[in-house]
mmCIF file of C-alpha atoms and ligand atoms in Angstrom:
data_model
loop_
_atom_site.group_PDB
_atom_site.id
_atom_site.type_symbol
_atom_site.label_atom_id
_atom_site.label_comp_id
_atom_site.label_asym_id
_atom_site.label_seq_id
_atom_site.Cartn_x
_atom_site.Cartn_y
_atom_site.Cartn_z
ATOM 1 C CA UNK E 14 1.553 -84.815 -39.610
ATOM 2 C CA UNK E 15 -1.242 -83.385 -41.750
ATOM 3 C CA UNK E 16 -2.624 -80.130 -40.444
ATOM 4 C CA UNK E 17 -6.245 -79.777 -39.397
ATOM 5 C CA UNK E 18 -8.132 -76.949 -41.101
ATOM 6 C CA UNK E 19 -9.522 -74.059 -39.097
ATOM 7 C CA UNK E 20 -12.882 -73.731 -40.868
ATOM 8 C CA UNK E 21 -13.734 -70.060 -41.264
ATOM 9 C CA UNK E 22 -17.159 -70.819 -42.683
ATOM 10 C CA UNK E 23 -18.173 -73.040 -39.759
ATOM 11 C CA UNK E 24 -16.900 -70.610 -37.121
ATOM 12 C CA UNK E 25 -18.566 -67.722 -38.956
ATOM 13 C CA UNK E 26 -21.894 -69.539 -38.986
ATOM 14 C CA UNK E 27 -21.756 -69.997 -35.214
ATOM 15 C CA UNK E 28 -20.800 -66.383 -34.510
ATOM 16 C CA UNK E 29 -23.305 -64.959 -37.004
ATOM 17 C CA UNK E 30 -26.098 -66.913 -35.312
ATOM 18 C CA UNK E 31 -25.263 -65.170 -32.026
ATOM 19 C CA UNK E 32 -25.050 -61.828 -33.809
ATOM 20 C CA UNK E 33 -28.515 -62.351 -35.320
ATOM 21 C CA UNK E 34 -29.941 -62.929 -31.852
ATOM 22 C CA UNK E 35 -28.324 -59.740 -30.602
ATOM 23 C CA UNK E 36 -29.522 -57.736 -33.599
ATOM 24 C CA UNK E 37 -33.094 -58.871 -32.894
ATOM 25 C CA UNK E 38 -32.775 -57.848 -29.231
ATOM 26 C CA UNK E 39 -31.493 -54.412 -30.207
ATOM 27 C CA UNK E 40 -34.327 -54.021 -32.733
ATOM 28 C CA UNK E 41 -36.851 -54.865 -30.019
ATOM 29 C CA UNK E 42 -35.242 -52.107 -27.937
ATOM 30 C CA UNK E 43 -35.895 -49.725 -30.818
ATOM 31 C CA UNK E 44 -32.380 -49.718 -32.330
ATOM 32 C CA UNK E 45 -32.109 -51.415 -35.720
ATOM 33 C CA UNK E 46 -28.380 -51.893 -36.393
ATOM 34 C CA UNK E 47 -27.504 -50.280 -39.701
ATOM 35 C CA UNK E 48 -24.338 -50.587 -41.824
ATOM 36 C CA UNK E 49 -23.604 -48.411 -44.846
ATOM 37 C CA UNK E 50 -21.226 -49.800 -47.460
ATOM 38 C CA UNK E 51 -19.699 -47.497 -50.070
ATOM 39 C CA UNK E 52 -18.236 -48.993 -53.249
ATOM 40 C CA UNK E 53 -16.276 -46.818 -55.674
ATOM 41 C CA UNK E 54 -15.307 -48.152 -59.095
ATOM 42 C CA UNK E 55 -15.633 -51.522 -60.776
ATOM 43 C CA UNK E 56 -13.085 -53.788 -59.047
ATOM 44 C CA UNK E 57 -14.635 -57.256 -59.487
ATOM 45 C CA UNK E 58 -13.219 -58.631 -56.212
ATOM 46 C CA UNK E 59 -14.520 -55.607 -54.284
ATOM 47 C CA UNK E 60 -17.958 -56.176 -55.798
ATOM 48 C CA UNK E 61 -17.920 -59.775 -54.499
ATOM 49 C CA UNK E 62 -16.857 -58.706 -51.007
ATOM 50 C CA UNK E 63 -19.467 -55.950 -50.830
ATOM 51 C CA UNK E 64 -22.156 -58.374 -52.020
ATOM 52 C CA UNK E 65 -21.064 -60.852 -49.340
ATOM 53 C CA UNK E 66 -21.129 -58.143 -46.671
ATOM 54 C CA UNK E 67 -24.619 -56.973 -47.589
ATOM 55 C CA UNK E 68 -25.912 -60.561 -47.717
ATOM 56 C CA UNK E 69 -24.400 -61.337 -44.313
ATOM 57 C CA UNK E 70 -26.001 -58.218 -42.837
ATOM 58 C CA UNK E 71 -29.422 -59.070 -44.198
ATOM 59 C CA UNK E 72 -29.155 -62.635 -42.860
ATOM 60 C CA UNK E 73 -28.181 -61.333 -39.420
ATOM 61 C CA UNK E 74 -31.026 -58.810 -39.258
ATOM 62 C CA UNK E 75 -28.670 -55.861 -39.694
ATOM 63 C CA UNK E 76 -30.012 -53.207 -42.069
ATOM 64 C CA UNK E 77 -27.527 -52.450 -44.843
ATOM 65 C CA UNK E 78 -27.410 -49.617 -47.333
ATOM 66 C CA UNK E 79 -25.077 -49.611 -50.336
ATOM 67 C CA UNK E 80 -23.870 -46.535 -52.183
ATOM 68 C CA UNK E 81 -22.083 -47.198 -55.479
ATOM 69 C CA UNK E 82 -19.950 -44.665 -57.326
ATOM 70 C CA UNK E 83 -18.326 -44.836 -60.782
ATOM 71 C CA UNK E 84 -14.541 -45.275 -61.101
ATOM 72 C CA UNK E 85 -14.203 -41.546 -61.959
ATOM 73 C CA UNK E 86 -16.076 -40.375 -58.868
ATOM 74 C CA UNK E 87 -14.470 -37.414 -57.118
ATOM 75 C CA UNK E 88 -13.036 -37.419 -53.617
ATOM 76 C CA UNK E 89 -15.428 -34.563 -52.797
ATOM 77 C CA UNK E 90 -18.476 -36.679 -53.697
ATOM 78 C CA UNK E 91 -17.334 -39.500 -51.422
ATOM 79 C CA UNK E 92 -16.461 -37.126 -48.571
ATOM 80 C CA UNK E 93 -19.822 -35.373 -48.857
ATOM 81 C CA UNK E 94 -21.696 -38.655 -48.496
ATOM 82 C CA UNK E 95 -19.566 -39.655 -45.498
ATOM 83 C CA UNK E 96 -20.374 -36.342 -43.814
ATOM 84 C CA UNK E 97 -24.097 -37.006 -44.286
ATOM 85 C CA UNK E 98 -23.782 -40.533 -42.886
ATOM 86 C CA UNK E 99 -21.703 -39.366 -39.913
ATOM 87 C CA UNK E 100 -24.579 -37.063 -38.962
ATOM 88 C CA UNK E 101 -27.326 -39.670 -39.442
ATOM 89 C CA UNK E 102 -28.215 -41.226 -36.037
ATOM 90 C CA UNK E 103 -29.870 -44.215 -37.750
ATOM 91 C CA UNK E 104 -26.471 -45.230 -39.241
ATOM 92 C CA UNK E 105 -24.193 -47.182 -36.876
ATOM 93 C CA UNK E 106 -21.429 -48.342 -39.205
ATOM 94 C CA UNK E 107 -19.813 -46.833 -42.287
ATOM 95 C CA UNK E 108 -17.252 -48.507 -44.507
ATOM 96 C CA UNK E 109 -15.631 -47.560 -47.768
ATOM 97 C CA UNK E 110 -14.521 -50.653 -49.669
ATOM 98 C CA UNK E 111 -10.794 -50.652 -50.429
ATOM 99 C CA UNK E 112 -8.943 -50.167 -52.705
ATOM 100 C CA UNK E 113 -10.146 -46.808 -54.005
ATOM 101 C CA UNK E 114 -9.411 -45.349 -57.474
ATOM 102 C CA UNK E 115 -6.130 -43.422 -57.588
ATOM 103 C CA UNK E 116 -7.724 -39.957 -57.716
ATOM 104 C CA UNK E 117 -9.150 -40.501 -54.240
ATOM 105 C CA UNK E 118 -6.921 -40.186 -51.145
ATOM 106 C CA UNK E 119 -7.628 -43.334 -49.072
ATOM 107 C CA UNK E 120 -6.215 -41.882 -45.852
ATOM 108 C CA UNK E 121 -8.339 -38.752 -46.204
ATOM 109 C CA UNK E 122 -11.487 -40.807 -46.828
ATOM 110 C CA UNK E 123 -10.843 -43.241 -43.969
ATOM 111 C CA UNK E 124 -10.130 -40.364 -41.573
ATOM 112 C CA UNK E 125 -13.381 -38.655 -42.640
ATOM 113 C CA UNK E 126 -15.441 -41.521 -41.236
ATOM 114 C CA UNK E 127 -16.406 -40.751 -37.646
ATOM 115 C CA UNK E 128 -14.328 -42.952 -35.322
ATOM 116 C CA UNK E 129 -17.587 -43.929 -33.580
ATOM 117 C CA UNK E 130 -18.901 -45.402 -36.870
ATOM 118 C CA UNK E 131 -15.561 -46.760 -38.155
ATOM 119 C CA UNK E 132 -16.560 -50.447 -38.085
ATOM 120 C CA UNK E 133 -13.522 -51.319 -40.212
ATOM 121 C CA UNK E 134 -11.324 -50.107 -37.359
ATOM 122 C CA UNK E 135 -9.072 -48.211 -39.763
ATOM 123 C CA UNK E 136 -9.412 -44.717 -38.249
ATOM 124 C CA UNK E 137 -6.190 -43.453 -36.587
ATOM 125 C CA UNK E 138 -8.116 -42.916 -33.343
ATOM 126 C CA UNK E 139 -9.228 -46.565 -33.231
ATOM 127 C CA UNK E 140 -5.749 -47.782 -34.196
ATOM 128 C CA UNK E 141 -4.250 -45.603 -31.449
ATOM 129 C CA UNK E 142 -6.674 -47.030 -28.893
ATOM 130 C CA UNK E 143 -5.786 -50.559 -30.054
ATOM 131 C CA UNK E 144 -2.078 -49.758 -29.652
ATOM 132 C CA UNK E 145 -2.744 -48.576 -26.094
ATOM 133 C CA UNK E 146 -4.742 -51.720 -25.292
ATOM 134 C CA UNK E 147 -7.948 -49.699 -24.927
ATOM 135 C CA UNK E 148 -11.436 -50.436 -26.248
ATOM 136 C CA UNK E 149 -11.861 -49.597 -29.913
ATOM 137 C CA UNK E 150 -13.160 -51.059 -33.137
ATOM 138 C CA UNK E 151 -10.643 -53.728 -34.138
ATOM 139 C CA UNK E 152 -9.824 -54.189 -37.842
ATOM 140 C CA UNK E 153 -11.983 -57.098 -38.973
ATOM 141 C CA UNK E 154 -9.389 -59.394 -40.531
ATOM 142 C CA UNK E 155 -6.912 -59.500 -37.619
ATOM 143 C CA UNK E 156 -9.844 -59.709 -35.176
ATOM 144 C CA UNK E 157 -11.164 -62.662 -37.166
ATOM 145 C CA UNK E 158 -7.736 -64.312 -36.958
ATOM 146 C CA UNK E 159 -7.716 -63.885 -33.167
ATOM 147 C CA UNK E 160 -11.173 -65.487 -33.012
ATOM 148 C CA UNK E 161 -9.925 -68.435 -35.103
ATOM 149 C CA UNK E 162 -6.923 -68.933 -32.802
ATOM 150 C CA UNK E 163 -9.219 -68.662 -29.769
ATOM 151 C CA UNK E 164 -11.633 -71.234 -31.230
ATOM 152 C CA UNK E 165 -8.784 -73.766 -31.388
ATOM 153 C CA UNK E 166 -7.332 -72.816 -27.967
ATOM 154 C CA UNK E 167 -4.031 -71.957 -29.603
ATOM 155 C CA UNK E 168 -1.618 -70.814 -26.847
ATOM 156 C CA UNK E 169 -0.621 -67.194 -27.563
ATOM 157 C CA UNK E 170 1.034 -66.129 -24.289
ATOM 158 C CA UNK E 171 4.759 -66.848 -24.693
ATOM 159 C CA UNK E 172 4.316 -68.030 -28.287
ATOM 160 C CA UNK E 173 6.707 -66.950 -31.035
ATOM 161 C CA UNK E 174 4.503 -65.276 -33.662
ATOM 162 C CA UNK E 175 5.676 -64.123 -37.080
ATOM 163 C CA UNK E 176 3.487 -61.769 -39.092
ATOM 164 C CA UNK E 177 4.469 -61.431 -42.744
ATOM 165 C CA UNK E 178 3.171 -58.129 -44.068
ATOM 166 C CA UNK E 179 2.941 -54.669 -42.538
ATOM 167 C CA UNK E 180 -0.227 -53.123 -43.965
ATOM 168 C CA UNK E 181 -2.303 -50.755 -41.858
ATOM 169 C CA UNK E 182 -5.384 -52.946 -42.275
ATOM 170 C CA UNK E 183 -3.861 -56.344 -41.449
ATOM 171 C CA UNK E 184 -0.139 -56.723 -40.671
ATOM 172 C CA UNK E 185 0.337 -53.930 -38.164
ATOM 173 C CA UNK E 186 -2.905 -54.435 -36.164
ATOM 174 C CA UNK E 187 -2.353 -58.213 -36.317
ATOM 175 C CA UNK E 188 1.068 -57.769 -34.651
ATOM 176 C CA UNK E 189 -0.413 -55.485 -31.975
ATOM 177 C CA UNK E 190 -3.234 -57.916 -31.161
ATOM 178 C CA UNK E 191 -0.835 -60.870 -30.820
ATOM 179 C CA UNK E 192 1.529 -58.741 -28.698
ATOM 180 C CA UNK E 193 -1.360 -57.698 -26.435
ATOM 181 C CA UNK E 194 -2.090 -61.386 -25.781
ATOM 182 C CA UNK E 195 1.504 -62.080 -24.746
ATOM 183 C CA UNK E 196 3.094 -63.380 -27.944
ATOM 184 C CA UNK E 197 6.648 -62.468 -28.905
ATOM 185 C CA UNK E 198 6.021 -60.918 -32.296
ATOM 186 C CA UNK E 199 8.278 -60.518 -35.306
ATOM 187 C CA UNK E 200 6.959 -58.523 -38.263
ATOM 188 C CA UNK E 201 8.513 -59.488 -41.601
ATOM 189 C CA UNK E 202 8.072 -57.653 -44.899
ATOM 190 C CA UNK E 203 9.558 -57.159 -48.355
ATOM 191 C CA UNK E 204 12.846 -55.829 -46.909
ATOM 192 C CA UNK E 205 13.330 -58.720 -44.479
ATOM 193 C CA UNK E 206 16.500 -60.734 -45.080
ATOM 194 C CA UNK E 207 16.261 -64.549 -44.813
ATOM 195 C CA UNK E 208 12.487 -64.716 -44.251
ATOM 196 C CA UNK E 209 12.656 -68.479 -43.634
ATOM 197 C CA UNK E 210 14.999 -67.909 -40.649
ATOM 198 C CA UNK E 211 12.109 -66.134 -38.946
ATOM 199 C CA UNK E 212 9.206 -68.297 -40.109
ATOM 200 C CA UNK E 213 10.974 -71.536 -39.078
ATOM 201 C CA UNK E 214 11.138 -70.225 -35.470
ATOM 202 C CA UNK E 215 7.441 -69.410 -35.322
ATOM 203 C CA UNK E 216 4.729 -71.228 -33.390
ATOM 204 C CA UNK E 217 2.188 -69.033 -35.226
ATOM 205 C CA UNK E 218 2.751 -67.685 -38.752
ATOM 206 C CA UNK E 219 0.370 -65.143 -40.317
ATOM 207 C CA UNK E 220 0.890 -64.587 -44.056
ATOM 208 C CA UNK E 221 -0.641 -61.336 -45.320
ATOM 209 C CA UNK E 222 1.259 -60.022 -48.325
ATOM 210 C CA UNK E 223 -0.815 -60.919 -51.391
ATOM 211 C CA UNK E 224 1.845 -63.141 -53.019
ATOM 212 C CA UNK E 225 0.404 -66.496 -54.209
ATOM 213 C CA UNK E 226 1.729 -69.596 -52.441
ATOM 214 C CA UNK E 227 5.025 -68.006 -51.358
ATOM 215 C CA UNK E 228 5.048 -69.643 -47.899
ATOM 216 C CA UNK E 229 6.001 -73.264 -48.421
ATOM 217 C CA UNK E 230 6.239 -76.229 -46.067
ATOM 218 C CA UNK E 231 10.038 -76.039 -45.807
ATOM 219 C CA UNK E 232 9.632 -72.515 -44.317
ATOM 220 C CA UNK E 233 7.432 -73.746 -41.440
ATOM 221 C CA UNK E 234 8.322 -75.281 -38.061
ATOM 222 C CA UNK E 235 6.740 -78.730 -37.594
ATOM 223 C CA UNK E 236 3.520 -78.334 -35.614
ATOM 224 C CA UNK E 237 3.196 -74.587 -36.211
ATOM 225 C CA UNK E 238 -0.150 -72.848 -36.721
ATOM 226 C CA UNK E 239 -0.398 -71.274 -40.173
ATOM 227 C CA UNK E 240 -2.873 -68.456 -40.861
ATOM 228 C CA UNK E 241 -3.328 -67.507 -44.503
ATOM 229 C CA UNK E 242 -4.772 -64.030 -45.000
ATOM 230 C CA UNK E 243 -3.864 -63.880 -48.688
ATOM 231 C CA UNK E 244 -6.597 -63.887 -51.317
ATOM 232 C CA UNK E 245 -5.070 -64.233 -54.775
ATOM 233 C CA UNK E 246 -6.763 -65.147 -58.037
ATOM 234 C CA UNK E 247 -4.456 -67.332 -60.144
ATOM 235 C CA UNK E 248 -4.071 -65.833 -63.640
ATOM 236 C CA UNK E 249 -2.357 -68.716 -65.454
ATOM 237 C CA UNK E 250 -1.706 -72.446 -65.380
ATOM 238 C CA UNK E 251 -4.127 -75.326 -64.812
ATOM 239 C CA UNK E 252 -5.774 -73.493 -61.873
ATOM 240 C CA UNK E 253 -6.208 -70.191 -63.696
ATOM 241 C CA UNK E 254 -9.172 -68.259 -62.268
ATOM 242 C CA UNK E 255 -9.118 -70.136 -58.964
ATOM 243 C CA UNK E 256 -8.501 -68.446 -55.607
ATOM 244 C CA UNK E 257 -5.426 -69.261 -53.568
ATOM 245 C CA UNK E 258 -3.712 -67.812 -50.543
ATOM 246 C CA UNK E 259 -0.182 -66.671 -49.714
ATOM 247 C CA UNK E 260 0.515 -70.162 -48.380
ATOM 248 C CA UNK E 261 1.388 -73.174 -50.516
ATOM 249 C CA UNK E 262 -1.389 -75.146 -48.854
ATOM 250 C CA UNK E 263 -0.371 -78.652 -50.036
ATOM 251 C CA UNK E 264 3.203 -78.456 -48.737
ATOM 252 C CA UNK E 265 2.359 -76.403 -45.623
ATOM 253 C CA UNK E 266 -0.373 -78.771 -44.421
ATOM 254 C CA UNK E 267 2.189 -81.620 -44.277
ATOM 255 C CA UNK E 268 4.176 -79.694 -41.633
ATOM 256 C CA UNK E 269 1.723 -77.494 -39.717
ATOM 257 C CA UNK E 270 -0.654 -78.625 -36.954
ATOM 258 C CA UNK E 271 -3.427 -76.162 -37.880
ATOM 259 C CA UNK E 272 -3.937 -74.205 -41.110
ATOM 260 C CA UNK E 273 -6.579 -71.875 -42.563
ATOM 261 C CA UNK E 274 -7.748 -72.668 -46.098
ATOM 262 C CA UNK E 275 -8.351 -70.172 -48.908
ATOM 263 C CA UNK E 276 -11.208 -69.861 -49.668
ATOM 264 C CA UNK E 277 -13.134 -70.735 -46.522
ATOM 265 C CA UNK E 278 -10.754 -69.463 -43.881
ATOM 266 C CA UNK E 279 -9.963 -65.901 -42.887
ATOM 267 C CA UNK E 280 -12.110 -64.279 -45.588
ATOM 268 C CA UNK E 281 -15.517 -65.197 -44.171
ATOM 269 C CA UNK E 282 -14.270 -64.267 -40.689
ATOM 270 C CA UNK E 283 -13.482 -60.747 -41.944
ATOM 271 C CA UNK E 284 -17.125 -60.278 -42.798
ATOM 272 C CA UNK E 285 -18.298 -61.905 -39.578
ATOM 273 C CA UNK E 286 -16.266 -59.512 -37.419
ATOM 274 C CA UNK E 287 -17.609 -56.583 -39.421
ATOM 275 C CA UNK E 288 -21.063 -57.633 -38.203
ATOM 276 C CA UNK E 289 -19.667 -57.755 -34.685
ATOM 277 C CA UNK E 290 -18.308 -54.206 -34.913
ATOM 278 C CA UNK E 291 -21.596 -52.925 -36.345
ATOM 279 C CA UNK E 292 -23.534 -54.462 -33.455
ATOM 280 C CA UNK E 293 -21.059 -52.967 -30.980
ATOM 281 C CA UNK E 294 -21.714 -49.547 -32.488
ATOM 282 C CA UNK E 295 -25.505 -50.053 -32.333
ATOM 283 C CA UNK E 296 -25.149 -51.258 -28.731
ATOM 284 C CA UNK E 297 -23.297 -48.046 -27.841
ATOM 285 C CA UNK E 298 -26.014 -46.002 -29.579
ATOM 286 C CA UNK E 299 -28.632 -47.834 -27.517
ATOM 287 C CA UNK E 300 -26.655 -47.057 -24.361
ATOM 288 C CA UNK E 301 -26.101 -50.761 -23.776
ATOM 289 C CA UNK E 302 -22.358 -50.952 -24.330
HETATM 290 N N1 LIG G 427 -13.175 -51.445 -46.321
HETATM 291 C C1 LIG G 427 -12.487 -52.612 -46.406
HETATM 292 N N2 LIG G 427 -11.888 -52.962 -47.555
HETATM 293 C C2 LIG G 427 -11.183 -54.134 -47.600
HETATM 294 C C3 LIG G 427 -11.103 -54.975 -46.486
HETATM 295 C C4 LIG G 427 -11.724 -54.552 -45.277
HETATM 296 O O1 LIG G 427 -11.650 -55.226 -44.214
HETATM 297 N N3 LIG G 427 -12.411 -53.369 -45.288
HETATM 298 N N4 LIG G 427 -10.457 -56.202 -46.543
HETATM 299 C C5 LIG G 427 -10.117 -56.769 -47.862
HETATM 300 C C6 LIG G 427 -11.211 -57.497 -48.581
HETATM 301 N N5 LIG G 427 -12.258 -58.112 -47.758
HETATM 302 C C7 LIG G 427 -13.119 -57.269 -47.102
HETATM 303 O O2 LIG G 427 -13.573 -56.313 -47.639
HETATM 304 C C8 LIG G 427 -12.638 -59.461 -47.882
HETATM 305 C C9 LIG G 427 -11.872 -60.356 -48.603
HETATM 306 C C10 LIG G 427 -12.324 -61.691 -48.780
HETATM 307 C C11 LIG G 427 -13.536 -62.092 -48.248
HETATM 308 C C12 LIG G 427 -14.064 -63.462 -48.447
HETATM 309 O O3 LIG G 427 -15.136 -63.781 -47.958
HETATM 310 N N6 LIG G 427 -13.344 -64.282 -49.223
HETATM 311 C C13 LIG G 427 -13.851 -65.608 -49.534
HETATM 312 C C14 LIG G 427 -13.795 -65.836 -51.039
HETATM 313 C C15 LIG G 427 -14.622 -64.779 -51.741
HETATM 314 C C16 LIG G 427 -14.520 -64.948 -53.268
HETATM 315 O O4 LIG G 427 -15.179 -65.867 -53.768
HETATM 316 O O5 LIG G 427 -13.745 -64.200 -53.903
HETATM 317 C C17 LIG G 427 -12.997 -66.659 -48.809
HETATM 318 O O6 LIG G 427 -11.795 -66.328 -48.541
HETATM 319 O O7 LIG G 427 -13.527 -67.733 -48.538
HETATM 320 C C18 LIG G 427 -14.278 -61.197 -47.515
HETATM 321 C C19 LIG G 427 -13.845 -59.879 -47.349
HETATM 322 C C20 LIG G 427 -9.656 -55.629 -48.780
HETATM 323 N N7 LIG G 427 -10.596 -54.521 -48.753
#
């Protein structure tokens, strides 16, 4: 069996077309959706992601504003700008691109963003609502994964799902979302003994640790669905400079039924769902949610 790709670019294009229609409707109702992106430092990958986010907003008719800060910016400067944006009724979404330089407390910055404008879904209030199965802003990457599974009609209720990675922005919310749809979820991480024992049981495997090609075909149950959240830039060897995921794509695709490629899989969906959250916030502001 050779797995079929779940094409994140194609699914994104479809969803973004719908989002553009909704943005135009909101604008006609006098509410122009607006996302503010804050970038601190000179991380080259972050610069690419921010550029992609701004471009996607512009294409969808969502106004975007970008604030850039040098790597030595102070926490106080960033917090002051967030306070201004929280109070600005024309701003519907605020995000601070991660990671941040070490002198800035990420938790403090993320908590400073008003939960009503937290279109990354990282605020403790939104995570708490997600945990309770209540309406909130969902973190964009796990929400994008759920949309990819939905697009392929992957059965989740009663499925064995294994999430590898326990970050606050992917692993933990990913596990909660799968659980809420009736999967039996196992969360694996760096302390997990015999990782392959767990992954070989899984109908759905989500790899989100940032370790290039660690999940190989022999670790996957035949016919499983493999979701690769990893985005790693290879530093050496014949493919130096190229992007790869956490999954060894060539060996995994020989065993899985469905697989997400890197690039062109989960990454574009992360940006797409950010547009979705921004529109949701604008809809609420327009009293239409
Ligand atoms: N504030 C946030 N920071 C970060 C988030 C986030 O959701 N909010 N997630 C990641 C990075 N990320 C979004 O910012 C992200 C990563 C990758 C892509 C993407 O489109 N990847 C492309 C390849 C892009 C390239 O050429 O490098 C792909 O996979 O096809 C989008 C967003 C950490 N920070």
